[in-house]
Amino acid sequence: MLALPSSRTDVYSEADEILAGMIDAYRRDGNPVRTDFRNIVDLRYNTERATHLIHTYPAKLIVHIPNFFLSCRSLIAPRGTVADPFCGSGTVLLEAALKGYELIGADSNPLARLITLAKLTVADVDTLNHAIIAVASAKSNPVPSELPDVVNRDYWYSQNIQHELSSIWNAIQPFRNTSAFPLLQITFSQCSRKVSRADPKFSVPVRLKPEKYARNPALYKKAEKHEQWLSSVSCYDAYTNILRENTRRHEDLARMLPRKPRITYLGKEARKLGAEFAVRPWKRGVKKNSVDLILTSPPYAGAQKYIRASSLNIGWLGLAPSTRLRELEDGCIGREHFKKSDVSANLATGLDEADIVLTRLRGKSPLRAHLMATYLLEMRDALTELSRALKRDGYAILVLGNNKVCAEAFDTVRFTTTLAEQVGFSTVLHIVDEIKSRGLMTRRNKNSGIIETESVVVLKNSAGAQNE
């Protein structure tokens, strides 16, 4: 098992040996190599390492996968640049920071970008302690600010909780220009979801109703207990408790980092890393052939409603008004909603096998067929951009999963890999890993089935230098 011995050299040499063995096995017969990264990598502290758990987020990548590949010197040299163009809440980038690499990230969800920033910004502990004092003072002398535009705010929150949250938000504003503010924001975001009437069992907001669990005594008792807690909760105390935990995590981060994280880019769009879509202060895009390693888990088509899952947090943080949530969703690859007028009856991907499946799907659901076709076309654009940004002969590692659409198998992994090969990548390795717990929305509708495995595809950028 790849552990964390005192000698870091041992970690890298053992990881390279394991990787080489898997590549050899794949070359011999061309079949995916089955493995379990939890058995390869011993993280000892599992996900409770550094700042991984400062905020919930749907379908997080298990930390064992990036930890393994980032330990392979055959993939990336010390202090190289790691990019995750679908960074989500920053799992890959945090693991890369813990190994001393430079960081590039992108995600269409503004909450994801803020969580990533908070995970990687070493906050001053004294400032965090002052913020705790400020929140305690606000509890004694509340000064509510104007209530933000949160979707269906009165449905999800009692009036008392709304005013307490606005008072906390007002109390942390004096720390806006400090290194602690991203963490203070994320703590506020986590608190705002925790004190909502949303069922904590689901990633998307679903109203908590204990009676739904009547047939499961354990879940019923848990839901009933949470409902009772909501009726008497103090948001000030809830925020302080979360902040104390996150402060401890930041202290762990500071101890574990080999050097201060260097984020050279954190943008909005995987398809346009080189364009003007970067988030301030990263005004310049990613240069051609400048990335040493790409390690990312693109969204599963139609399997997660990331913006809807984040809608309450986005509203309370003032990242976008409720009227812009649909606009944010429209910018996500893998989105599920389309206007009726946008659904095309003949949208083709140019992949013969995929288009045959899509033709059959249109007879069952034109919308689902359009969703999957759009996903593949947008992934082609993203892969083209990744090839441009990645160094020639550099590696891109994609964590992918197959879908079942309208009760029919859809080989997303094979189709995406073929798209990658069309834009200049060559496939070096295909690994299949069983999903034990990814927080996936595995049952999307009655015909969708369960996503039980995920594939890790290692690609080499054979044509990167030619891409413009």
Short mmCIF file of C-alpha atoms in Angstrom, two decimals:
data_model
loop_
_atom_site.label_atom_id
_atom_site.label_comp_id
_atom_site.label_asym_id
_atom_site.label_seq_id
_atom_site.Cartn_x
_atom_site.Cartn_y
_atom_site.Cartn_z
CA MET A 1 0.00 0.00 0.00
CA LEU A 2 1.25 3.49 -0.90
CA ALA A 3 1.58 5.08 2.52
CA LEU A 4 3.08 8.30 3.86
CA PRO A 5 6.52 7.28 5.15
CA SER A 6 9.04 9.70 6.58
CA SER A 7 10.95 9.66 3.31
CA ARG A 8 8.93 11.44 0.61
CA THR A 9 11.19 9.86 -2.04
CA ASP A 10 9.76 6.45 -1.13
CA VAL A 11 6.24 7.69 -1.87
CA TYR A 12 7.13 8.90 -5.34
CA SER A 13 9.16 5.86 -6.36
CA GLU A 14 6.49 3.45 -5.13
CA ALA A 15 3.72 5.39 -6.91
CA ASP A 16 5.66 5.36 -10.19
CA GLU A 17 6.23 1.62 -9.84
CA ILE A 18 2.52 0.96 -9.32
CA LEU A 19 1.58 3.23 -12.24
CA ALA A 20 4.10 1.55 -14.56
CA GLY A 21 2.67 -1.84 -13.66
CA MET A 22 -0.86 -0.72 -14.53
CA ILE A 23 0.29 0.82 -17.84
CA ASP A 24 2.08 -2.42 -18.77
CA ALA A 25 -1.03 -4.46 -17.98
CA TYR A 26 -3.18 -2.13 -20.12
CA ARG A 27 -0.73 -2.29 -23.03
CA ARG A 28 -0.70 -6.09 -22.98
CA ASP A 29 -4.41 -6.69 -23.53
CA GLY A 30 -6.07 -3.28 -23.91
CA ASN A 31 -8.59 -4.04 -21.17
CA PRO A 32 -9.30 -1.57 -18.35
CA VAL A 33 -7.25 -2.26 -15.22
CA ARG A 34 -9.50 -2.80 -12.20
CA THR A 35 -8.27 -1.38 -8.91
CA ASP A 36 -9.37 0.33 -5.71
CA PHE A 37 -7.47 3.53 -4.98
CA ARG A 38 -8.42 3.26 -1.32
CA ASN A 39 -6.30 0.11 -1.16
CA ILE A 40 -3.41 1.70 -3.05
CA VAL A 41 -3.20 4.94 -1.06
CA ASP A 42 -3.13 5.01 2.73
CA LEU A 43 -3.98 8.59 3.67
CA ARG A 44 -4.23 7.75 7.37
CA TYR A 45 -6.39 10.78 8.05
CA ASN A 46 -8.60 10.04 5.05
CA THR A 47 -10.57 13.11 3.93
CA GLU A 48 -10.13 14.91 7.26
CA ARG A 49 -6.82 16.32 6.16
CA ALA A 50 -6.01 20.03 6.04
CA THR A 51 -9.04 21.97 4.73
CA HIS A 52 -10.81 19.25 2.69
CA LEU A 53 -13.93 19.38 4.87
CA ILE A 54 -14.43 23.12 5.36
CA HIS A 55 -17.59 23.02 3.22
CA THR A 56 -19.92 20.40 1.80
CA TYR A 57 -20.17 19.96 -1.96
CA PRO A 58 -21.90 17.31 -4.10
CA ALA A 59 -20.01 14.43 -5.73
CA LYS A 60 -16.59 15.21 -4.30
CA LEU A 61 -13.71 13.27 -5.78
CA ILE A 62 -12.12 10.89 -3.28
CA VAL A 63 -8.75 12.30 -2.26
CA HIS A 64 -6.95 8.98 -2.88
CA ILE A 65 -7.09 9.43 -6.67
CA PRO A 66 -5.33 12.81 -6.92
CA ASN A 67 -2.97 11.87 -4.10
CA PHE A 68 -1.79 8.83 -6.06
CA PHE A 69 -1.27 10.50 -9.43
CA LEU A 70 0.33 13.60 -7.90
CA SER A 71 2.87 11.25 -6.30
CA CYS A 72 4.06 10.04 -9.72
CA ARG A 73 7.25 11.79 -10.85
CA SER A 74 6.77 10.17 -14.27
CA LEU A 75 3.73 12.44 -14.67
CA ILE A 76 4.96 15.69 -13.16
CA ALA A 77 8.25 17.10 -11.89
CA PRO A 78 8.64 18.88 -8.52
CA ARG A 79 7.01 22.33 -8.42
CA GLY A 80 5.30 21.75 -11.73
CA THR A 81 1.90 23.23 -12.59
CA VAL A 82 -1.26 21.20 -11.94
CA ALA A 83 -4.54 22.25 -13.55
CA ASP A 84 -8.07 21.14 -12.69
CA PRO A 85 -10.44 22.80 -15.19
CA PHE A 86 -13.50 21.33 -13.44
CA CYS A 87 -12.17 21.96 -9.95
CA GLY A 88 -15.42 21.80 -7.96
CA SER A 89 -14.58 22.44 -4.33
CA GLY A 90 -10.83 22.14 -4.90
CA THR A 91 -10.01 18.55 -3.87
CA VAL A 92 -7.35 18.10 -6.59
CA LEU A 93 -5.85 21.56 -6.11
CA LEU A 94 -5.57 21.15 -2.34
CA GLU A 95 -3.79 17.80 -2.77
CA ALA A 96 -1.51 19.47 -5.32
CA ALA A 97 -0.77 22.34 -2.92
CA LEU A 98 0.13 19.83 -0.19
CA LYS A 99 2.78 18.47 -2.58
CA GLY A 100 4.14 21.91 -3.48
CA TYR A 101 2.82 22.25 -7.05
CA GLU A 102 1.61 25.46 -8.68
CA LEU A 103 -2.13 25.61 -9.23
CA ILE A 104 -4.58 26.40 -12.01
CA GLY A 105 -8.32 25.90 -11.63
CA ALA A 106 -11.66 26.70 -13.19
CA ASP A 107 -15.31 26.05 -12.43
CA SER A 108 -18.57 27.53 -13.66
CA ASN A 109 -20.07 27.53 -10.15
CA PRO A 110 -19.07 30.67 -8.20
CA LEU A 111 -19.56 28.83 -4.90
CA ALA A 112 -17.08 26.16 -6.01
CA ARG A 113 -14.47 28.79 -6.86
CA LEU A 114 -14.93 30.46 -3.47
CA ILE A 115 -14.62 27.16 -1.58
CA THR A 116 -11.44 26.40 -3.55
CA LEU A 117 -10.00 29.81 -2.74
CA ALA A 118 -10.86 29.43 0.95
CA LYS A 119 -9.24 25.98 1.08
CA LEU A 120 -5.99 27.32 -0.36
CA THR A 121 -5.72 30.72 1.33
CA VAL A 122 -3.80 30.39 4.58
CA ALA A 123 -5.88 32.49 6.96
CA ASP A 124 -4.42 34.45 9.84
CA VAL A 125 -5.63 32.69 13.00
CA ASP A 126 -5.63 35.87 15.09
CA THR A 127 -7.99 37.46 12.56
CA LEU A 128 -10.27 34.42 12.72
CA ASN A 129 -10.37 34.71 16.51
CA HIS A 130 -11.26 38.40 16.21
CA ALA A 131 -14.09 37.41 13.87
CA ILE A 132 -15.41 35.01 16.53
CA ILE A 133 -15.46 37.90 19.00
CA ALA A 134 -17.26 40.10 16.46
CA VAL A 135 -19.96 37.46 15.92
CA ALA A 136 -20.40 37.09 19.72
CA SER A 137 -20.80 40.87 19.96
CA ALA A 138 -23.41 40.77 17.18
CA LYS A 139 -25.35 38.18 19.16
CA SER A 140 -25.59 40.62 22.07
CA ASN A 141 -26.20 43.66 19.88
CA PRO A 142 -27.52 42.45 16.50
CA VAL A 143 -27.23 44.86 13.58
CA PRO A 144 -28.96 43.14 10.64
CA SER A 145 -28.02 44.19 7.14
CA GLU A 146 -30.35 44.23 4.17
CA LEU A 147 -31.62 40.73 3.41
CA PRO A 148 -30.08 39.28 0.24
CA ASP A 149 -31.95 37.91 -2.76
CA VAL A 150 -32.15 34.22 -1.83
CA VAL A 151 -34.40 32.01 -3.92
CA ASN A 152 -37.66 31.30 -2.01
CA ARG A 153 -36.08 32.76 1.12
CA ASP A 154 -39.22 32.67 3.29
CA TYR A 155 -39.88 29.05 2.36
CA TRP A 156 -36.45 27.88 3.48
CA TYR A 157 -35.88 30.13 6.51
CA SER A 158 -37.81 31.44 9.49
CA GLN A 159 -37.85 35.21 9.92
CA ASN A 160 -35.70 34.97 13.04
CA ILE A 161 -33.02 32.92 11.28
CA GLN A 162 -33.02 35.30 8.31
CA HIS A 163 -32.29 38.27 10.58
CA GLU A 164 -29.63 36.41 12.56
CA LEU A 165 -27.85 35.41 9.37
CA SER A 166 -27.93 38.96 8.04
CA SER A 167 -26.51 40.18 11.36
CA ILE A 168 -23.63 37.67 11.14
CA TRP A 169 -22.93 38.73 7.55
CA ASN A 170 -22.77 42.33 8.72
CA ALA A 171 -20.42 41.38 11.60
CA ILE A 172 -17.78 39.80 9.33
CA GLN A 173 -17.65 42.63 6.78
CA PRO A 174 -14.84 44.52 8.59
CA PHE A 175 -12.57 41.55 7.72
CA ARG A 176 -13.26 41.80 3.99
CA ASN A 177 -9.71 42.84 3.05
CA THR A 178 -7.96 40.18 5.14
CA SER A 179 -6.65 36.72 4.28
CA ALA A 180 -9.33 35.31 6.59
CA PHE A 181 -12.31 36.59 4.62
CA PRO A 182 -12.65 33.69 2.14
CA LEU A 183 -12.86 31.29 5.08
CA LEU A 184 -15.30 33.58 6.92
CA GLN A 185 -17.49 33.64 3.80
CA ILE A 186 -17.41 29.87 3.37
CA THR A 187 -18.21 29.34 7.04
CA PHE A 188 -21.18 31.67 6.61
CA SER A 189 -22.25 29.70 3.54
CA GLN A 190 -22.06 26.39 5.40
CA CYS A 191 -24.00 27.87 8.30
CA SER A 192 -26.71 29.27 6.00
CA ARG A 193 -27.39 25.82 4.59
CA LYS A 194 -27.25 24.09 7.97
CA VAL A 195 -29.91 26.36 9.53
CA SER A 196 -32.22 26.17 6.51
CA ARG A 197 -35.31 23.95 6.38
CA ALA A 198 -33.61 21.83 3.72
CA ASP A 199 -33.16 18.13 4.46
CA PRO A 200 -29.41 17.63 5.19
CA LYS A 201 -29.64 14.17 3.60
CA PHE A 202 -29.87 15.66 0.09
CA SER A 203 -27.41 17.86 -1.81
CA VAL A 204 -30.18 19.80 -3.58
CA PRO A 205 -32.60 21.73 -1.33
CA VAL A 206 -35.52 19.45 -0.43
CA ARG A 207 -37.84 20.48 2.41
CA LEU A 208 -37.20 18.49 5.59
CA LYS A 209 -40.24 16.34 6.38
CA PRO A 210 -39.61 13.68 9.05
CA GLU A 211 -42.80 11.84 8.08
CA LYS A 212 -41.12 10.82 4.81
CA TYR A 213 -38.93 8.49 6.89
CA ALA A 214 -41.78 6.87 8.80
CA ARG A 215 -40.76 3.41 7.56
CA ASN A 216 -37.16 3.89 8.70
CA PRO A 217 -37.09 4.54 12.48
CA ALA A 218 -33.42 5.56 12.53
CA LEU A 219 -33.80 8.15 9.75
CA TYR A 220 -37.13 9.34 11.16
CA LYS A 221 -35.57 9.96 14.57
CA LYS A 222 -32.62 11.76 12.98
CA ALA A 223 -34.90 14.00 10.87
CA GLU A 224 -37.14 14.73 13.83
CA LYS A 225 -34.13 15.66 15.96
CA HIS A 226 -32.84 18.01 13.25
CA GLU A 227 -36.25 19.66 12.98
CA GLN A 228 -36.31 20.23 16.75
CA TRP A 229 -32.79 21.67 16.58
CA LEU A 230 -33.91 24.14 13.90
CA SER A 231 -36.71 25.40 16.11
CA SER A 232 -34.29 26.55 18.79
CA VAL A 233 -30.97 27.07 17.00
CA SER A 234 -28.89 30.18 17.44
CA CYS A 235 -27.22 31.05 14.12
CA TYR A 236 -24.52 32.88 16.05
CA ASP A 237 -23.59 29.72 17.95
CA ALA A 238 -23.83 27.56 14.83
CA TYR A 239 -21.54 29.92 12.90
CA THR A 240 -19.02 30.08 15.75
CA ASN A 241 -18.89 26.28 16.10
CA ILE A 242 -18.28 25.84 12.36
CA LEU A 243 -15.65 28.60 12.34
CA ARG A 244 -13.77 27.02 15.25
CA GLU A 245 -13.61 23.72 13.35
CA ASN A 246 -12.50 25.49 10.17
CA THR A 247 -9.88 27.44 12.10
CA ARG A 248 -8.45 24.15 13.35
CA ARG A 249 -8.39 22.86 9.76
CA HIS A 250 -6.52 25.97 8.60
CA GLU A 251 -3.96 25.48 11.35
CA ASP A 252 -3.49 21.91 10.05
CA LEU A 253 -3.14 23.28 6.51
CA ALA A 254 -0.42 25.72 7.56
CA ARG A 255 1.53 22.89 9.22
CA MET A 256 1.22 20.54 6.25
CA LEU A 257 2.05 22.89 3.39
CA PRO A 258 5.61 22.68 2.05
CA ARG A 259 5.22 26.26 0.83
CA LYS A 260 2.50 28.90 0.44
CA PRO A 261 0.03 27.82 -2.29
CA ARG A 262 0.57 29.64 -5.58
CA ILE A 263 -2.65 29.94 -7.59
CA THR A 264 -1.74 31.33 -10.99
CA TYR A 265 -5.28 31.19 -12.37
CA LEU A 266 -8.80 30.54 -11.09
CA GLY A 267 -11.34 30.97 -13.86
CA LYS A 268 -14.94 30.35 -14.84
CA GLU A 269 -14.75 28.30 -18.00
CA ALA A 270 -12.88 25.08 -18.86
CA ARG A 271 -13.49 25.74 -22.57
CA LYS A 272 -11.82 29.15 -22.51
CA LEU A 273 -8.87 29.02 -20.12
CA GLY A 274 -6.95 31.40 -22.34
CA ALA A 275 -9.72 33.97 -22.71
CA GLU A 276 -10.97 36.86 -20.60
CA PHE A 277 -13.19 34.68 -18.42
CA ALA A 278 -10.75 34.62 -15.50
CA VAL A 279 -11.88 35.77 -12.07
CA ARG A 280 -10.02 38.72 -10.58
CA PRO A 281 -7.19 39.05 -9.76
CA TRP A 282 -6.33 36.43 -12.40
CA LYS A 283 -6.88 38.71 -15.39
CA ARG A 284 -4.58 36.81 -17.72
CA GLY A 285 -5.60 33.48 -19.15
CA VAL A 286 -3.62 30.25 -19.24
CA LYS A 287 -0.87 30.32 -21.84
CA LYS A 288 -0.46 27.71 -24.56
CA ASN A 289 1.57 24.61 -23.55
CA SER A 290 2.13 25.95 -20.03
CA VAL A 291 0.51 23.23 -17.87
CA ASP A 292 2.51 20.21 -16.72
CA LEU A 293 -0.37 17.96 -15.60
CA ILE A 294 -4.17 18.09 -15.86
CA LEU A 295 -6.12 16.08 -13.31
CA THR A 296 -9.87 16.57 -13.32
CA SER A 297 -13.29 15.00 -12.90
CA PRO A 298 -15.65 16.52 -15.51
CA PRO A 299 -19.34 16.69 -14.58
CA TYR A 300 -21.46 13.62 -15.18
CA ALA A 301 -24.04 14.54 -17.84
CA GLY A 302 -27.32 15.24 -16.10
CA ALA A 303 -26.23 13.50 -12.89
CA GLN A 304 -25.76 16.52 -10.62
CA LYS A 305 -27.62 19.80 -10.30
CA TYR A 306 -24.64 21.82 -9.06
CA ILE A 307 -26.23 25.28 -9.25
CA ARG A 308 -29.50 24.14 -7.72
CA ALA A 309 -27.56 22.38 -4.94
CA SER A 310 -25.70 25.66 -4.30
CA SER A 311 -28.64 28.02 -4.80
CA LEU A 312 -29.21 28.95 -1.13
CA ASN A 313 -25.47 29.45 -0.51
CA ILE A 314 -25.08 31.54 -3.67
CA GLY A 315 -27.92 33.81 -2.58
CA TRP A 316 -26.73 34.41 0.98
CA LEU A 317 -23.18 35.11 -0.20
CA GLY A 318 -24.45 37.62 -2.76
CA LEU A 319 -22.69 35.75 -5.58
CA ALA A 320 -25.76 35.98 -7.82
CA PRO A 321 -29.41 37.00 -7.40
CA SER A 322 -32.13 34.38 -7.77
CA THR A 323 -32.90 35.72 -11.25
CA ARG A 324 -29.43 34.70 -12.47
CA LEU A 325 -29.42 31.10 -11.25
CA ARG A 326 -30.68 29.82 -14.59
CA GLU A 327 -27.95 31.80 -16.35
CA LEU A 328 -25.34 30.16 -14.13
CA GLU A 329 -26.79 26.74 -14.85
CA ASP A 330 -26.71 27.41 -18.59
CA GLY A 331 -22.95 27.89 -18.31
CA CYS A 332 -22.43 24.40 -16.84
CA ILE A 333 -21.32 21.45 -18.96
CA GLY A 334 -23.63 18.54 -18.18
CA ARG A 335 -26.63 20.71 -17.33
CA GLU A 336 -30.06 19.12 -17.37
CA HIS A 337 -32.41 21.93 -18.36
CA PHE A 338 -32.95 23.31 -21.85
CA LYS A 339 -35.67 25.49 -23.33
CA LYS A 340 -38.09 23.59 -25.50
CA SER A 341 -37.12 25.79 -28.44
CA ASP A 342 -33.44 24.83 -27.99
CA VAL A 343 -33.98 21.09 -28.24
CA SER A 344 -32.72 20.01 -31.66
CA ALA A 345 -34.14 16.97 -33.43
CA ASN A 346 -30.93 16.30 -35.35
CA LEU A 347 -28.04 17.47 -33.15
CA ALA A 348 -25.10 15.22 -34.11
CA THR A 349 -21.78 14.72 -32.37
CA GLY A 350 -19.77 13.35 -35.31
CA LEU A 351 -19.13 10.15 -33.35
CA ASP A 352 -20.89 7.41 -35.31
CA GLU A 353 -21.49 5.10 -32.34
CA ALA A 354 -22.75 7.93 -30.15
CA ASP A 355 -25.05 9.29 -32.86
CA ILE A 356 -26.62 5.82 -33.35
CA VAL A 357 -27.47 5.70 -29.65
CA LEU A 358 -28.73 9.30 -29.72
CA THR A 359 -31.05 8.50 -32.65
CA ARG A 360 -32.65 5.73 -30.59
CA LEU A 361 -32.90 8.01 -27.55
CA ARG A 362 -34.76 10.68 -29.51
CA GLY A 363 -37.62 8.23 -29.98
CA LYS A 364 -37.92 7.98 -26.20
CA SER A 365 -36.99 11.50 -25.08
CA PRO A 366 -35.83 14.27 -27.44
CA LEU A 367 -34.77 16.29 -24.39
CA ARG A 368 -32.50 13.57 -22.95
CA ALA A 369 -30.97 12.93 -26.37
CA HIS A 370 -30.27 16.67 -26.79
CA LEU A 371 -28.76 16.79 -23.30
CA MET A 372 -26.30 13.98 -24.05
CA ALA A 373 -25.39 15.31 -27.52
CA THR A 374 -24.76 18.77 -26.10
CA TYR A 375 -22.60 17.29 -23.35
CA LEU A 376 -20.34 15.51 -25.84
CA LEU A 377 -20.03 18.57 -28.09
CA GLU A 378 -19.12 20.80 -25.14
CA MET A 379 -16.66 18.22 -23.84
CA ARG A 380 -14.97 18.24 -27.26
CA ASP A 381 -14.50 22.01 -26.90
CA ALA A 382 -13.13 21.55 -23.38
CA LEU A 383 -10.73 18.80 -24.44
CA THR A 384 -9.47 20.94 -27.32
CA GLU A 385 -8.74 23.73 -24.85
CA LEU A 386 -7.01 21.34 -22.45
CA SER A 387 -4.76 20.13 -25.26
CA ARG A 388 -3.87 23.75 -26.04
CA ALA A 389 -2.98 24.56 -22.43
CA LEU A 390 -1.11 21.32 -21.68
CA LYS A 391 2.55 20.88 -22.58
CA ARG A 392 3.35 18.60 -25.49
CA ASP A 393 3.67 15.03 -24.18
CA GLY A 394 2.12 16.18 -20.93
CA TYR A 395 -0.57 14.06 -19.29
CA ALA A 396 -4.27 14.67 -18.70
CA ILE A 397 -6.08 12.41 -16.25
CA LEU A 398 -9.86 12.32 -16.49
CA VAL A 399 -12.19 10.74 -13.93
CA LEU A 400 -15.31 9.74 -15.88
CA GLY A 401 -18.47 7.70 -15.45
CA ASN A 402 -20.94 6.01 -17.77
CA ASN A 403 -24.59 6.99 -17.83
CA LYS A 404 -27.84 5.19 -18.26
CA VAL A 405 -30.31 7.35 -20.19
CA CYS A 406 -33.96 6.37 -20.59
CA ALA A 407 -33.01 2.87 -19.37
CA GLU A 408 -30.37 2.59 -22.13
CA ALA A 409 -26.62 2.36 -21.53
CA PHE A 410 -24.67 5.40 -22.72
CA ASP A 411 -20.92 4.80 -22.87
CA THR A 412 -19.80 8.28 -21.84
CA VAL A 413 -16.30 7.05 -21.00
CA ARG A 414 -15.64 5.58 -24.44
CA PHE A 415 -17.22 8.51 -26.27
CA THR A 416 -15.25 11.08 -24.25
CA THR A 417 -12.01 9.14 -24.74
CA THR A 418 -12.63 9.03 -28.50
CA LEU A 419 -13.21 12.79 -28.52
CA ALA A 420 -9.91 13.26 -26.68
CA GLU A 421 -8.09 11.16 -29.26
CA GLN A 422 -9.67 13.19 -32.07
CA VAL A 423 -8.22 16.44 -30.69
CA GLY A 424 -4.69 15.07 -30.26
CA PHE A 425 -4.54 12.93 -27.13
CA SER A 426 -3.49 9.28 -27.03
CA THR A 427 -4.82 6.88 -24.40
CA VAL A 428 -2.10 5.52 -22.11
CA LEU A 429 -4.19 3.82 -19.43
CA HIS A 430 -7.80 3.07 -18.51
CA ILE A 431 -8.52 2.20 -14.86
CA VAL A 432 -11.90 1.14 -13.46
CA ASP A 433 -12.56 1.87 -9.78
CA GLU A 434 -15.71 0.97 -7.85
CA ILE A 435 -17.61 3.87 -6.32
CA LYS A 436 -18.10 3.31 -2.61
CA SER A 437 -19.13 6.82 -1.61
CA ARG A 438 -19.04 9.80 -3.93
CA GLY A 439 -22.28 11.55 -2.96
CA LEU A 440 -23.53 11.10 -6.51
CA MET A 441 -27.12 11.67 -7.46
CA THR A 442 -27.17 8.08 -8.62
CA ARG A 443 -30.92 7.83 -9.23
CA ARG A 444 -31.74 10.79 -11.43
CA ASN A 445 -35.10 9.49 -12.64
CA LYS A 446 -36.90 6.16 -12.87
CA ASN A 447 -34.93 5.14 -15.98
CA SER A 448 -31.47 6.30 -14.93
CA GLY A 449 -30.12 3.39 -12.89
CA ILE A 450 -27.13 3.48 -10.57
CA ILE A 451 -23.60 4.74 -11.31
CA GLU A 452 -21.52 2.01 -9.64
CA THR A 453 -18.05 2.45 -11.16
CA GLU A 454 -15.93 5.29 -12.41
CA SER A 455 -13.14 5.25 -14.94
CA VAL A 456 -9.79 6.99 -14.67
CA VAL A 457 -8.38 7.59 -18.14
CA VAL A 458 -4.75 8.69 -18.52
CA LEU A 459 -4.15 10.61 -21.75
CA LYS A 460 -0.93 11.90 -23.35
CA ASN A 461 -0.98 15.18 -25.22
CA SER A 462 0.61 14.00 -28.46
CA ALA A 463 -0.44 17.05 -30.52
CA GLY A 464 -0.40 19.81 -27.94
CA ALA A 465 2.27 21.91 -29.59
CA GLN A 466 0.28 22.14 -32.84
CA ASN A 467 -2.96 23.32 -31.23
CA GLU A 468 -3.74 26.98 -31.51
#
